[in-house]
Coordinates of C-alpha atoms in Angstrom, one line a residue:
Chain A
M200 CA -30.7 21.4 14.5
A201 CA -27.7 23.7 14.1
R202 CA -25.6 21.2 12.3
N203 CA -28.1 20.9 9.5
Q204 CA -27.3 24.4 8.2
A205 CA -23.6 23.6 7.9
T206 CA -21.8 24.6 4.8
V207 CA -19.4 22.3 3.1
L208 CA -16.8 23.2 0.5
V209 CA -16.1 20.4 -2.0
I210 CA -12.7 20.6 -3.8
D211 CA -12.4 18.0 -6.6
D212 CA -11.5 18.3 -10.2
E213 CA -14.0 15.5 -11.4
A214 CA -17.4 17.0 -12.1
Q215 CA -19.2 13.7 -11.6
I216 CA -17.7 13.2 -8.2
R217 CA -18.7 16.8 -7.2
R218 CA -22.2 16.1 -8.5
F219 CA -22.8 13.1 -6.2
L220 CA -21.1 14.8 -3.2
R221 CA -23.4 17.8 -3.7
A222 CA -26.5 15.6 -3.9
G223 CA -25.4 13.5 -0.9
F224 CA -24.7 16.5 1.3
E225 CA -27.8 18.5 0.2
L226 CA -30.0 15.5 1.0
E227 CA -28.6 15.8 4.5
K228 CA -29.4 19.6 4.6
F229 CA -25.9 20.8 4.2
S230 CA -25.3 23.7 1.8
V231 CA -22.6 23.0 -0.7
T232 CA -20.0 25.2 -2.6
E233 CA -17.7 23.6 -5.2
A234 CA -14.2 24.2 -6.4
D235 CA -12.4 22.3 -9.2
S236 CA -8.7 23.1 -8.3
A237 CA -6.5 23.7 -5.4
E238 CA -6.2 27.4 -6.1
S239 CA -9.9 28.1 -6.5
G240 CA -10.6 25.9 -3.5
L241 CA -8.2 28.0 -1.4
R242 CA -9.8 31.2 -2.7
A243 CA -13.3 29.9 -1.9
A244 CA -12.2 28.8 1.6
T245 CA -10.9 32.3 2.3
L246 CA -13.8 34.3 0.8
Q247 CA -16.7 32.2 2.3
P248 CA -15.4 30.3 5.3
A249 CA -17.1 26.8 5.3
D250 CA -17.9 24.6 8.2
L251 CA -16.3 21.6 6.5
I252 CA -13.9 21.1 3.7
V253 CA -13.8 17.9 1.6
V254 CA -10.7 17.8 -0.6
D255 CA -9.4 15.3 -3.2
L256 CA -5.9 14.1 -2.7
G257 CA -5.0 14.5 -6.4
L258 CA -5.8 17.9 -7.9
P259 CA -4.4 19.1 -11.3
D260 CA -2.7 22.2 -9.8
G261 CA -1.1 20.7 -6.7
D262 CA -2.1 18.0 -4.3
G263 CA -4.6 17.9 -1.5
A264 CA -1.7 18.2 1.0
T265 CA -1.0 21.7 -0.2
V266 CA -4.6 22.7 0.5
V267 CA -4.6 21.0 3.9
E268 CA -1.3 22.7 4.9
R269 CA -2.4 26.2 3.6
V270 CA -5.9 26.1 5.2
R271 CA -4.4 24.9 8.5
S272 CA -2.1 27.9 8.6
W273 CA -5.1 30.1 9.4
S274 CA -8.1 27.9 10.2
A275 CA -9.2 24.9 12.3
V276 CA -12.1 24.0 10.0
P277 CA -12.6 20.2 9.8
I278 CA -11.0 18.7 6.6
I279 CA -11.8 15.3 5.2
V280 CA -9.5 14.0 2.4
L281 CA -10.6 11.8 -0.5
S282 CA -7.7 9.3 -0.8
V283 CA -6.8 6.2 -2.8
R284 CA -6.1 2.8 -1.5
A285 CA -2.6 1.4 -1.0
N286 CA -1.2 4.8 -0.1
E287 CA -1.0 4.6 3.7
A288 CA 2.1 6.8 4.0
E289 CA 0.4 9.6 2.2
K290 CA -2.7 9.3 4.4
V291 CA -0.5 9.5 7.5
R292 CA 1.3 12.6 6.1
L293 CA -2.1 14.3 5.5
L294 CA -3.3 13.5 8.9
E295 CA -0.1 14.9 10.5
L296 CA -0.5 18.0 8.4
G297 CA -3.8 18.6 10.1
A298 CA -6.5 16.7 8.1
D299 CA -9.2 15.4 10.4
D300 CA -9.9 12.1 8.5
Y301 CA -10.0 10.4 5.1
V302 CA -12.2 8.1 3.1
V303 CA -10.7 5.7 0.5
K304 CA -12.0 5.8 -3.0
P305 CA -14.4 4.4 -4.0
F306 CA -16.6 5.2 -0.9
G307 CA -20.2 5.4 0.0
M308 CA -21.9 8.6 1.1
A309 CA -22.8 7.3 4.5
E310 CA -19.2 6.7 5.3
L311 CA -18.1 10.2 4.3
L312 CA -21.1 11.7 6.2
A313 CA -20.1 9.8 9.4
R314 CA -16.5 11.0 9.2
A315 CA -17.7 14.5 8.5
R316 CA -20.2 14.6 11.4
A317 CA -17.6 13.3 13.8
A318 CA -15.2 16.0 12.8
L319 CA -17.9 18.7 13.0
R320 CA -19.0 17.5 16.4
R321 CA -15.4 17.7 17.8
H322 CA -14.9 21.1 16.2
R323 CA -18.0 22.5 17.9
A324 CA -17.3 21.0 21.3
P325 CA -13.5 20.9 21.4
G326 CA -11.5 18.8 23.8
D327 CA -12.8 18.3 27.3
M328 CA -16.0 20.2 26.6
Q329 CA -17.6 16.9 25.6
P330 CA -18.5 15.4 28.9
S331 CA -18.8 11.8 27.7
V332 CA -18.5 9.6 24.7
R333 CA -20.7 6.5 24.1
V334 CA -19.7 3.7 21.8
G335 CA -22.1 0.8 22.0
P336 CA -22.0 -0.5 25.5
L337 CA -18.9 1.6 26.4
T338 CA -19.1 5.0 28.0
I339 CA -16.0 7.1 28.4
D340 CA -16.8 9.9 31.0
L341 CA -14.2 12.5 30.2
S342 CA -15.0 14.7 33.1
A343 CA -15.0 12.0 35.8
R344 CA -12.1 10.1 34.0
A345 CA -14.1 6.9 34.3
V346 CA -14.9 4.2 31.8
T347 CA -17.9 1.9 32.1
L348 CA -19.1 -1.1 30.1
D349 CA -22.8 -1.6 30.4
D350 CA -22.7 0.6 33.5
V351 CA -20.0 -1.4 35.2
R352 CA -16.8 0.4 35.9
V353 CA -13.8 -1.0 33.9
P354 CA -10.5 -0.9 35.8
L355 CA -7.9 0.7 33.6
S356 CA -4.3 1.7 34.1
P357 CA -3.5 5.4 33.7
K358 CA -2.0 4.7 30.2
E359 CA -5.0 2.7 29.1
Y360 CA -7.3 5.5 30.1
R361 CA -5.1 8.0 28.4
L362 CA -5.2 6.0 25.1
L363 CA -9.0 5.8 25.3
Q364 CA -9.2 9.5 26.2
V365 CA -7.3 10.5 23.1
L366 CA -9.4 8.3 20.9
A367 CA -12.6 9.5 22.6
Q368 CA -11.6 13.1 21.9
H369 CA -11.5 12.1 18.2
A370 CA -14.5 9.8 18.5
G371 CA -15.4 8.6 15.0
N372 CA -12.2 9.9 13.4
V373 CA -8.9 8.1 12.9
V374 CA -5.9 8.9 15.1
T375 CA -2.5 8.0 13.8
H376 CA 0.0 5.7 15.5
Q377 CA 2.4 8.6 15.9
H378 CA -0.2 10.8 17.5
L379 CA -1.2 8.1 20.0
L380 CA 2.4 7.2 20.8
R381 CA 3.3 10.8 21.4
E382 CA 0.3 11.4 23.6
V383 CA 0.5 8.3 25.7
W384 CA 4.2 7.4 25.8
G385 CA 5.9 10.6 24.8
A386 CA 7.8 11.8 21.7
R387 CA 10.7 9.4 22.3
H388 CA 8.5 6.4 21.5
I389 CA 7.0 7.7 18.3
E390 CA 8.5 4.8 16.3
D391 CA 7.6 2.1 18.7
T392 CA 4.4 0.8 17.1
H393 CA 4.8 -2.6 18.6
Y394 CA 4.2 -1.0 22.1
L395 CA 0.9 0.3 20.8
R396 CA -0.1 -3.0 19.1
I397 CA 0.4 -5.1 22.3
F398 CA -1.2 -2.4 24.4
V399 CA -4.3 -2.2 22.2
R400 CA -4.6 -6.0 22.3
K401 CA -4.7 -5.9 26.1
L402 CA -7.1 -3.0 26.2
R403 CA -9.5 -4.8 23.8
R404 CA -9.7 -7.7 26.2
K405 CA -11.2 -5.3 28.8
I406 CA -13.7 -3.4 26.6
E407 CA -14.6 -5.6 23.6
A408 CA -17.2 -8.4 23.7
D409 CA -15.0 -10.4 21.3
P410 CA -11.4 -9.0 21.5
T411 CA -10.5 -10.7 18.3
R412 CA -13.4 -9.1 16.3
P413 CA -13.3 -5.6 17.7
R414 CA -16.4 -3.3 17.3
I415 CA -15.3 -0.4 19.5
L416 CA -11.5 0.1 19.1
L417 CA -11.0 -0.3 15.3
T418 CA -7.7 -0.7 13.4
E419 CA -7.0 1.3 10.3
L420 CA -4.2 -0.7 8.7
G421 CA -1.0 1.2 8.2
V422 CA -2.5 4.4 9.6
G423 CA -3.8 4.2 13.2
Y424 CA -6.9 3.5 15.3
R425 CA -10.4 4.7 15.3
L426 CA -13.0 4.7 18.1
A427 CA -16.2 3.5 16.4
Q428 CA -18.9 6.2 16.3
G429 CA -21.8 5.8 18.8
A430 CA -24.6 5.9 16.3
E431 CA -23.0 3.7 13.7
A432 CA -21.4 1.1 16.0
P433 CA -22.1 -2.1 14.1
V434 CA -23.9 -4.9 15.9
P435 CA -21.7 -7.9 16.7
A436 CA -21.8 -10.5 13.9
Chain B
M982 CA -3.0 -9.8 -22.4
R983 CA -0.7 -12.7 -21.4
E984 CA 2.4 -11.0 -22.8
F985 CA 1.5 -8.1 -20.6
F986 CA 2.1 -10.2 -17.6
Q987 CA 5.1 -12.1 -18.9
G988 CA 7.4 -10.0 -16.7
R989 CA 9.6 -8.6 -19.4
W990 CA 7.3 -6.1 -21.0
I991 CA 9.2 -3.1 -19.7
G992 CA 13.0 -2.6 -20.1
S993 CA 14.6 -5.9 -19.3
G994 CA 18.0 -4.4 -20.0
D995 CA 18.3 -5.5 -23.6
I996 CA 19.7 -2.8 -25.9
P997 CA 18.2 -2.2 -29.3
P998 CA 20.5 -3.0 -32.2
N999 CA 20.4 0.6 -33.6
E1000 CA 21.7 2.0 -30.3
M1001 CA 24.5 -0.6 -30.3
L1002 CA 25.5 0.3 -33.8
A1003 CA 25.4 4.0 -32.9
A1004 CA 27.6 3.4 -29.9
G1005 CA 30.1 1.5 -31.9
A1006 CA 30.2 4.2 -34.6
I1007 CA 30.7 6.9 -32.0
A1008 CA 33.6 4.9 -30.4
L1009 CA 35.3 4.4 -33.8
V1010 CA 35.0 8.1 -34.7
L1011 CA 36.5 8.9 -31.2
I1012 CA 39.4 6.5 -31.9
A1013 CA 40.1 8.1 -35.2
V1014 CA 40.1 11.6 -33.7
L1015 CA 42.3 10.4 -30.8
T1016 CA 44.7 8.7 -33.1
A1017 CA 45.0 11.8 -35.3
G1018 CA 45.5 13.9 -32.1
L1019 CA 48.2 11.5 -30.8
A1020 CA 49.9 11.4 -34.2
A1021 CA 50.1 15.2 -34.2
A1022 CA 51.4 15.2 -30.7
S1023 CA 54.0 12.6 -31.5
M1024 CA 55.6 15.1 -34.0
V1025 CA 56.5 17.5 -31.2
A1026 CA 56.9 15.1 -28.3
N1027 CA 57.7 11.5 -27.5
V1028 CA 54.3 9.7 -27.3
D1029 CA 54.4 6.3 -25.7
H1030 CA 52.1 4.0 -23.7
V1031 CA 49.1 5.4 -25.6
T1032 CA 46.7 2.6 -24.7
S1033 CA 45.3 4.4 -21.6
I1034 CA 44.0 7.1 -23.9
Y1035 CA 42.0 4.4 -25.8
L1036 CA 40.1 3.5 -22.7
I1037 CA 38.0 6.6 -23.3
P1038 CA 36.2 5.3 -26.4
V1039 CA 35.8 1.9 -24.7
L1040 CA 34.1 3.6 -21.7
V1041 CA 31.8 5.6 -24.0
A1042 CA 30.9 2.5 -26.1
A1043 CA 30.1 0.5 -23.0
I1044 CA 27.9 3.1 -21.4
R1045 CA 25.9 3.8 -24.6
G1046 CA 25.8 0.4 -26.2
G1047 CA 26.8 -2.3 -23.7
V1048 CA 29.3 -5.2 -24.2
A1049 CA 29.4 -5.6 -28.0
P1050 CA 30.4 -2.1 -29.0
A1051 CA 32.8 -2.0 -26.1
V1052 CA 34.6 -5.1 -27.5
V1053 CA 34.7 -3.5 -30.9
A1054 CA 36.1 -0.2 -29.4
A1055 CA 38.8 -2.2 -27.5
A1056 CA 39.9 -4.1 -30.6
A1057 CA 40.0 -0.9 -32.6
G1058 CA 42.0 0.8 -29.9
I1059 CA 44.5 -2.1 -29.8
G1060 CA 44.8 -2.0 -33.5
A1061 CA 45.4 1.7 -33.6
A1062 CA 48.0 1.6 -30.9
A1063 CA 49.9 -1.3 -32.5
F1064 CA 49.7 0.1 -36.0
F1065 CA 50.5 3.7 -35.4
F1066 CA 52.5 4.0 -32.3
Y1067 CA 54.2 0.8 -31.2
A1068 CA 57.3 -0.3 -33.1
P1069 CA 57.4 -1.5 -35.7
V1070 CA 55.2 1.4 -36.8
H1071 CA 52.7 1.0 -39.6
D1072 CA 52.6 -2.7 -38.9
F1073 CA 50.2 -4.6 -36.5
R1074 CA 53.1 -6.4 -34.9
V1075 CA 54.3 -5.3 -31.5
Q1076 CA 57.9 -6.2 -30.4
N1077 CA 58.6 -4.2 -27.3
T1078 CA 57.8 -6.2 -24.2
L1079 CA 56.6 -3.1 -22.4
H1080 CA 54.2 -2.4 -25.2
I1081 CA 52.9 -6.0 -24.9
V1082 CA 52.4 -5.5 -21.2
D1083 CA 50.6 -2.2 -22.1
L1084 CA 48.2 -4.0 -24.4
V1085 CA 47.5 -6.8 -21.9
L1086 CA 46.8 -4.3 -19.2
F1087 CA 44.6 -2.4 -21.6
V1088 CA 42.4 -5.5 -22.3
A1089 CA 42.1 -6.2 -18.6
V1090 CA 41.1 -2.6 -17.7
A1091 CA 38.8 -2.4 -20.7
A1092 CA 37.0 -5.6 -19.6
V1093 CA 36.5 -4.2 -16.1
I1094 CA 35.3 -0.8 -17.3
G1095 CA 33.0 -2.5 -19.8
R1096 CA 31.4 -4.5 -17.0
I1097 CA 31.0 -1.6 -14.6
A1098 CA 29.6 0.6 -17.4
T1099 CA 27.1 -2.1 -18.5
N1100 CA 25.9 -2.6 -14.9
L1101 CA 25.6 1.2 -14.5
R1102 CA 23.5 1.2 -17.7
R1103 CA 21.3 -1.6 -16.5
A1104 CA 20.7 0.1 -13.2
R1105 CA 19.8 3.3 -15.0
M1106 CA 17.4 1.4 -17.3
R1107 CA 15.8 -0.4 -14.3
E1108 CA 15.3 2.9 -12.6
A1109 CA 13.6 4.3 -15.8
A1110 CA 11.4 1.2 -16.0
D1111 CA 10.5 1.6 -12.3
R1112 CA 9.5 5.2 -12.9
L1113 CA 7.5 4.2 -16.0
R1114 CA 5.7 1.4 -14.1
E1115 CA 4.9 3.7 -11.2
A1116 CA 3.5 6.3 -13.6
L1117 CA 1.5 3.6 -15.5
I1118 CA 0.1 2.1 -12.4
G1119 CA -0.7 5.5 -11.0
S1120 CA -2.5 6.6 -14.2
V1121 CA -4.4 3.3 -14.8
S1122 CA -5.4 3.4 -11.2
H1123 CA -6.6 7.0 -11.4
E1124 CA -8.3 6.6 -14.8
L1125 CA -10.2 3.5 -13.7
R1126 CA -11.0 4.5 -10.2
T1127 CA -12.3 7.9 -10.9
P1128 CA -15.4 6.7 -12.8
L1129 CA -15.8 3.9 -10.2
T1130 CA -15.8 6.4 -7.4
A1131 CA -18.6 8.4 -9.1
I1132 CA -20.6 5.2 -9.7
V1133 CA -20.2 3.9 -6.1
G1134 CA -20.9 7.3 -4.6
S1135 CA -23.9 8.0 -6.8
A1136 CA -25.3 4.6 -6.1
S1137 CA -24.9 5.2 -2.3
V1138 CA -26.8 8.5 -2.6
L1139 CA -29.5 6.9 -4.6
A1140 CA -29.8 4.1 -2.2
Q1141 CA -30.8 6.6 0.6
A1142 CA -33.4 8.4 -1.5
P1143 CA -36.8 7.7 -0.1
Q1144 CA -38.3 6.7 -3.5
V1145 CA -35.6 4.1 -4.0
E1146 CA -35.6 2.9 -0.4
R1147 CA -39.4 2.3 -0.5
D1148 CA -39.5 0.4 -3.8
P1149 CA -38.7 -3.3 -3.4
R1150 CA -37.5 -3.5 -7.0
L1151 CA -35.3 -0.4 -7.1
G1152 CA -33.6 -0.9 -3.7
P1153 CA -31.8 -4.1 -4.5
L1154 CA -31.0 -2.8 -8.0
V1155 CA -29.1 0.2 -6.6
A1156 CA -27.5 -2.0 -3.9
G1157 CA -26.3 -4.4 -6.7
L1158 CA -25.0 -1.4 -8.7
R1159 CA -22.8 -0.5 -5.8
E1160 CA -21.7 -4.1 -5.0
E1161 CA -20.7 -4.8 -8.6
A1162 CA -18.7 -1.5 -8.9
E1163 CA -16.9 -2.5 -5.7
R1164 CA -16.2 -5.9 -7.2
L1165 CA -14.7 -4.2 -10.2
D1166 CA -12.6 -2.1 -8.0
A1167 CA -11.2 -5.3 -6.3
H1168 CA -10.4 -6.7 -9.8
I1169 CA -8.5 -3.5 -10.7
Q1170 CA -6.5 -3.7 -7.5
N1171 CA -5.8 -7.4 -8.3
L1172 CA -4.5 -6.4 -11.8
L1173 CA -2.4 -3.6 -10.4
D1174 CA -0.9 -6.0 -7.9
A1175 CA -0.3 -8.6 -10.6
T1176 CA 1.5 -5.9 -12.7
S1177 CA 3.7 -4.9 -9.7
I1178 CA 4.6 -8.5 -9.1
S1179 CA 5.4 -9.2 -12.8
S1180 CA 7.7 -6.3 -13.0
E1181 CA 9.3 -7.0 -9.6
G1182 CA 7.9 -3.7 -8.4
V1183 CA 6.4 -4.6 -5.0
R1184 CA 7.8 -2.3 -2.4
P1185 CA 6.6 -3.5 1.0
Q1186 CA 6.2 -1.0 3.9
I1187 CA 7.1 -3.3 6.7
E1188 CA 5.6 -2.6 10.2
W1189 CA 4.5 -4.5 13.3
I1190 CA 1.0 -5.6 13.1
D1191 CA -1.4 -7.9 15.1
P1192 CA -2.3 -10.8 12.7
A1193 CA -5.9 -10.6 14.0
D1194 CA -6.2 -7.0 12.6
V1195 CA -5.0 -8.1 9.1
I1196 CA -7.4 -11.1 9.1
N1197 CA -10.4 -8.9 10.2
A1198 CA -9.6 -6.4 7.5
A1199 CA -9.6 -9.2 4.9
I1200 CA -12.9 -10.6 6.2
E1201 CA -14.4 -7.1 6.1
R1202 CA -13.3 -6.6 2.5
K1203 CA -15.0 -9.9 1.5
R1204 CA -18.1 -9.5 3.7
T1205 CA -20.5 -9.6 0.8
L1206 CA -18.9 -12.8 -0.5
L1207 CA -18.9 -14.4 3.0
E1208 CA -22.7 -13.7 3.6
G1209 CA -24.4 -17.0 4.5
R1210 CA -21.1 -18.7 5.4
P1211 CA -20.4 -19.8 8.9
L1212 CA -17.0 -18.3 9.6
A1213 CA -14.8 -19.3 12.6
V1214 CA -11.6 -17.4 13.5
K1215 CA -9.5 -19.3 16.0
L1216 CA -6.5 -17.7 17.7
A1217 CA -4.3 -20.2 19.5
G1218 CA -3.0 -18.6 22.7
D1219 CA -1.5 -15.2 22.2
P1220 CA 0.0 -15.1 18.7
P1221 CA 2.9 -12.7 18.4
L1222 CA 2.9 -9.6 16.3
V1223 CA 4.1 -10.1 12.7
R1224 CA 6.4 -7.8 10.8
V1225 CA 4.9 -7.4 7.3
D1226 CA 3.2 -4.9 5.0
A1227 CA -0.3 -5.0 6.5
G1228 CA -2.0 -3.8 3.3
L1229 CA -0.3 -6.4 1.1
I1230 CA -1.0 -9.3 3.5
E1231 CA -4.6 -8.2 3.8
R1232 CA -5.0 -8.3 0.0
A1233 CA -3.3 -11.7 -0.1
L1234 CA -5.6 -13.1 2.6
S1235 CA -8.6 -11.6 0.8
Q1236 CA -7.6 -13.6 -2.3
V1237 CA -7.2 -16.8 -0.3
I1238 CA -10.6 -16.2 1.4
E1239 CA -12.2 -15.5 -2.0
N1240 CA -10.8 -18.8 -3.4
A1241 CA -12.0 -20.7 -0.4
V1242 CA -15.6 -19.4 -1.0
K1243 CA -15.4 -19.9 -4.7
Y1244 CA -14.4 -23.6 -4.6
S1245 CA -16.7 -24.8 -1.8
P1246 CA -20.4 -25.4 -1.7
A1247 CA -22.8 -22.5 -0.7
G1248 CA -23.4 -22.4 3.0
S1249 CA -20.4 -24.6 3.9
P1250 CA -18.1 -23.2 6.7
I1251 CA -14.8 -21.4 6.3
E1252 CA -12.3 -21.7 9.2
I1253 CA -9.4 -19.4 9.8
A1254 CA -6.8 -20.4 12.4
V1255 CA -3.8 -18.5 13.7
E1256 CA -0.9 -20.0 15.7
R1257 CA 2.7 -19.4 16.5
D1258 CA 5.1 -21.6 14.5
G1259 CA 8.6 -20.9 15.8
D1260 CA 9.6 -17.4 14.8
R1261 CA 6.7 -17.3 12.4
V1262 CA 3.0 -17.0 12.6
R1263 CA 0.9 -19.5 10.6
I1264 CA -2.5 -18.3 9.3
E1265 CA -4.6 -21.0 7.7
V1266 CA -7.8 -20.7 5.7
R1267 CA -9.6 -24.0 5.5
D1268 CA -12.7 -24.8 3.5
R1269 CA -14.8 -28.0 3.0
G1270 CA -14.9 -27.7 -0.8
A1271 CA -13.4 -29.2 -3.9
G1272 CA -10.0 -29.9 -2.5
L1273 CA -7.0 -30.4 -4.7
T1274 CA -5.7 -33.3 -6.9
A1275 CA -2.0 -33.9 -6.8
A1276 CA -1.6 -32.2 -10.1
E1277 CA -3.6 -29.2 -9.0
R1278 CA -1.6 -28.8 -5.8
E1279 CA 1.6 -28.7 -7.9
R1280 CA 0.4 -26.1 -10.3
I1281 CA -2.0 -24.0 -8.1
W1282 CA 0.6 -21.1 -7.7
E1283 CA 1.2 -20.7 -11.4
R1284 CA 0.1 -17.6 -13.1
F1285 CA -3.2 -18.2 -15.1
Y1286 CA -3.4 -21.8 -13.9
R1287 CA -7.1 -23.0 -13.7
G1288 CA -7.8 -26.5 -12.5
P1289 CA -9.4 -28.5 -15.3
R1290 CA -12.2 -29.6 -13.0
H1291 CA -13.3 -26.0 -12.5
R1292 CA -12.3 -24.2 -15.7
D1293 CA -15.8 -24.4 -17.2
T1294 CA -17.9 -24.1 -14.1
V1295 CA -16.3 -21.4 -11.9
A1296 CA -15.4 -18.0 -13.3
G1297 CA -11.9 -16.8 -12.6
S1298 CA -8.7 -15.5 -14.2
G1299 CA -6.2 -17.8 -12.6
L1300 CA -4.4 -14.8 -11.1
G1301 CA -5.7 -14.8 -7.5
L1302 CA -3.4 -17.3 -5.8
W1303 CA -0.5 -16.2 -7.9
V1304 CA -1.0 -12.7 -6.7
A1305 CA -1.4 -13.9 -3.1
H1306 CA 1.9 -15.9 -3.4
G1307 CA 3.7 -12.8 -4.8
L1308 CA 2.4 -10.5 -2.1
V1309 CA 3.2 -12.9 0.7
T1310 CA 6.7 -13.7 -0.5
A1311 CA 7.4 -10.0 -1.0
C1312 CA 6.9 -9.6 2.7
G1313 CA 9.3 -12.4 3.5
G1314 CA 6.5 -14.9 4.2
A1315 CA 5.6 -18.2 2.6
I1316 CA 2.3 -19.7 1.4
A1317 CA 1.5 -23.4 0.9
A1318 CA -1.5 -25.5 -0.1
E1319 CA -2.6 -28.6 1.8
S1320 CA -5.4 -31.0 0.8
E1321 CA -6.3 -34.5 1.6
G1322 CA -7.6 -34.9 -2.0
P1323 CA -10.4 -34.0 -4.3
E1324 CA -13.7 -33.1 -2.6
R1325 CA -12.0 -33.2 0.8
G1326 CA -11.4 -29.5 1.3
T1327 CA -8.4 -27.2 0.9
C1328 CA -6.3 -25.5 3.5
I1329 CA -4.1 -22.6 2.4
A1330 CA -1.4 -21.8 5.0
V1331 CA 0.3 -18.5 5.1
H1332 CA 3.5 -18.2 7.2
L1333 CA 4.5 -14.7 8.2
P1334 CA 7.8 -13.5 9.9
A1335 CA 7.4 -12.8 13.6
P1336 CA 10.8 -11.9 14.9
P1337 CA 11.3 -11.3 18.6
Y1338 CA 10.7 -7.8 19.7
Q1339 CA 13.7 -5.7 20.4
G1340 CA 13.9 -5.1 24.1
A1341 CA 11.0 -7.4 24.9
A1342 CA 11.6 -7.0 28.6
R1343 CA 11.4 -3.2 28.3
I1344 CA 8.1 -3.5 26.5
S1345 CA 6.5 -5.7 29.2
E1346 CA 7.7 -3.2 31.8
T1347 CA 6.3 -0.3 29.8
L1348 CA 3.0 -2.1 29.4
S1349 CA 2.7 -3.2 33.0
E1350 CA -0.4 -2.1 34.8
T1351 CA 1.2 -0.5 37.8
S1352 CA 4.1 1.3 36.2
D1353 CA 3.1 4.6 34.7
E1354 CA 6.7 5.7 33.9
T1355 CA 8.1 4.8 30.5
N1356 CA 11.5 3.2 30.7
G1357 CA 13.9 4.6 28.2

């Protein structure tokens, strides 16, 4: 498959972390290049454009945000950030700068690979090119603008559909509150997270088997929402 | 270790004696210089009401050394003015009423200046302590988490290697490696939270959040611990959104859940219930375990407190509930323990602020099914 020849550029100053990332990606048939600083990372990204960039938030010569910002000025390559816990504001900032997703240290390789694959998939079939997105029993048909649950049509308001559409376009990756508010309600409502919270609660009642223990429309505390990925959608507990 | 958490380990505002001495000395030198200058000036011009000049050394002493040097500087200033400038000269007595008023005013102004300067100094030291704490927490967090990230990541890669996956002895070993490293990470977070609480450095990022989301995140974080436990989450009606720092409350609830599991028999159920309670939301975590004696209920929120019944049988640091209490109160919430007695289960109730939404009517309009136009 084409995605198995993908190249990934790993930018992290810790040799041991680079080592396991290389092993993890190579086991999944990615080819890996490494950089140990923001500067060498940016140089590598320019000289040998990669299909995916994994960058640590804290680098000795400038933070991951600089790398994200500089790369985004000339490339749409998927970027996954390695972040630390309890730093939600920083995660939001990186996502707004153009990072595709993040994992929180310490993390397992499966989690990083899932985020990376979701970002790669979207990058290869941008926007409306993806005809439909499946998450467990839910299908979001982007071309027909229809949502079905176990093949039964779910009646949705235009805003509810719009919210699912934005999440489906980023299936498997996080979408920030600000992004969702801007896309669904408009820029004036970017601070009104309580709209979004109540709205999501209502939407979950329509699409989740147990709306209080969601498996499809997941919350990322302090950051945003994520549509679970089809392949990894966990079975209900 | 305990001193580390006593709360005063960084800059409490106390000034070391050598700094106070230095400040006093600088003020006295300044007074001598000013006096000489004024004496020289008095030869060519009429110098009167000199006390305002002596406020300068008081200010310097107060900023550098706090209250004590400021008092010394003020006394020396009064002395110098009375002795050299106020009649009768070269005598500490002061006869002119205006000069007496001068001196009284001087004392009053010096006291005010001293107070302001001391507060300013304290604020500056607190800021420095804040910065130091942030740097310390940041570097401890980085130094400890970097190796943990390598361990967890490497274990996760190993776990997927076919040789390990197939071997019934190696598989669980590698899974255990990862779980233990993750447990260690939770302990590190706990210690960092304890440090923040001790030094009053918790800075909540308040936002609107669905209480169910926070509870689910806490359950997810403790999923390994909760394995084999029947877990029921009951939401009464439609609990309102709460206004808290979601991350802090998630960590507090994780602690409470962990405690419920630790002090109840294996396989016994844990129940979580959420309900509206006036302008608050009550989240309770109930177990069917060891319960609390009256003495335990009183002391359960103390730092390092371990109940005598469990001290030797259940591992723990006595920090968990204290941290939970600190995190919840930092978000404007409250936490309380209820128990009908020993062996009759414990219920920890967390109350979180749920103020009414601004423009609630507008929200329901915006959210309504039929209307697709937002209403500004």
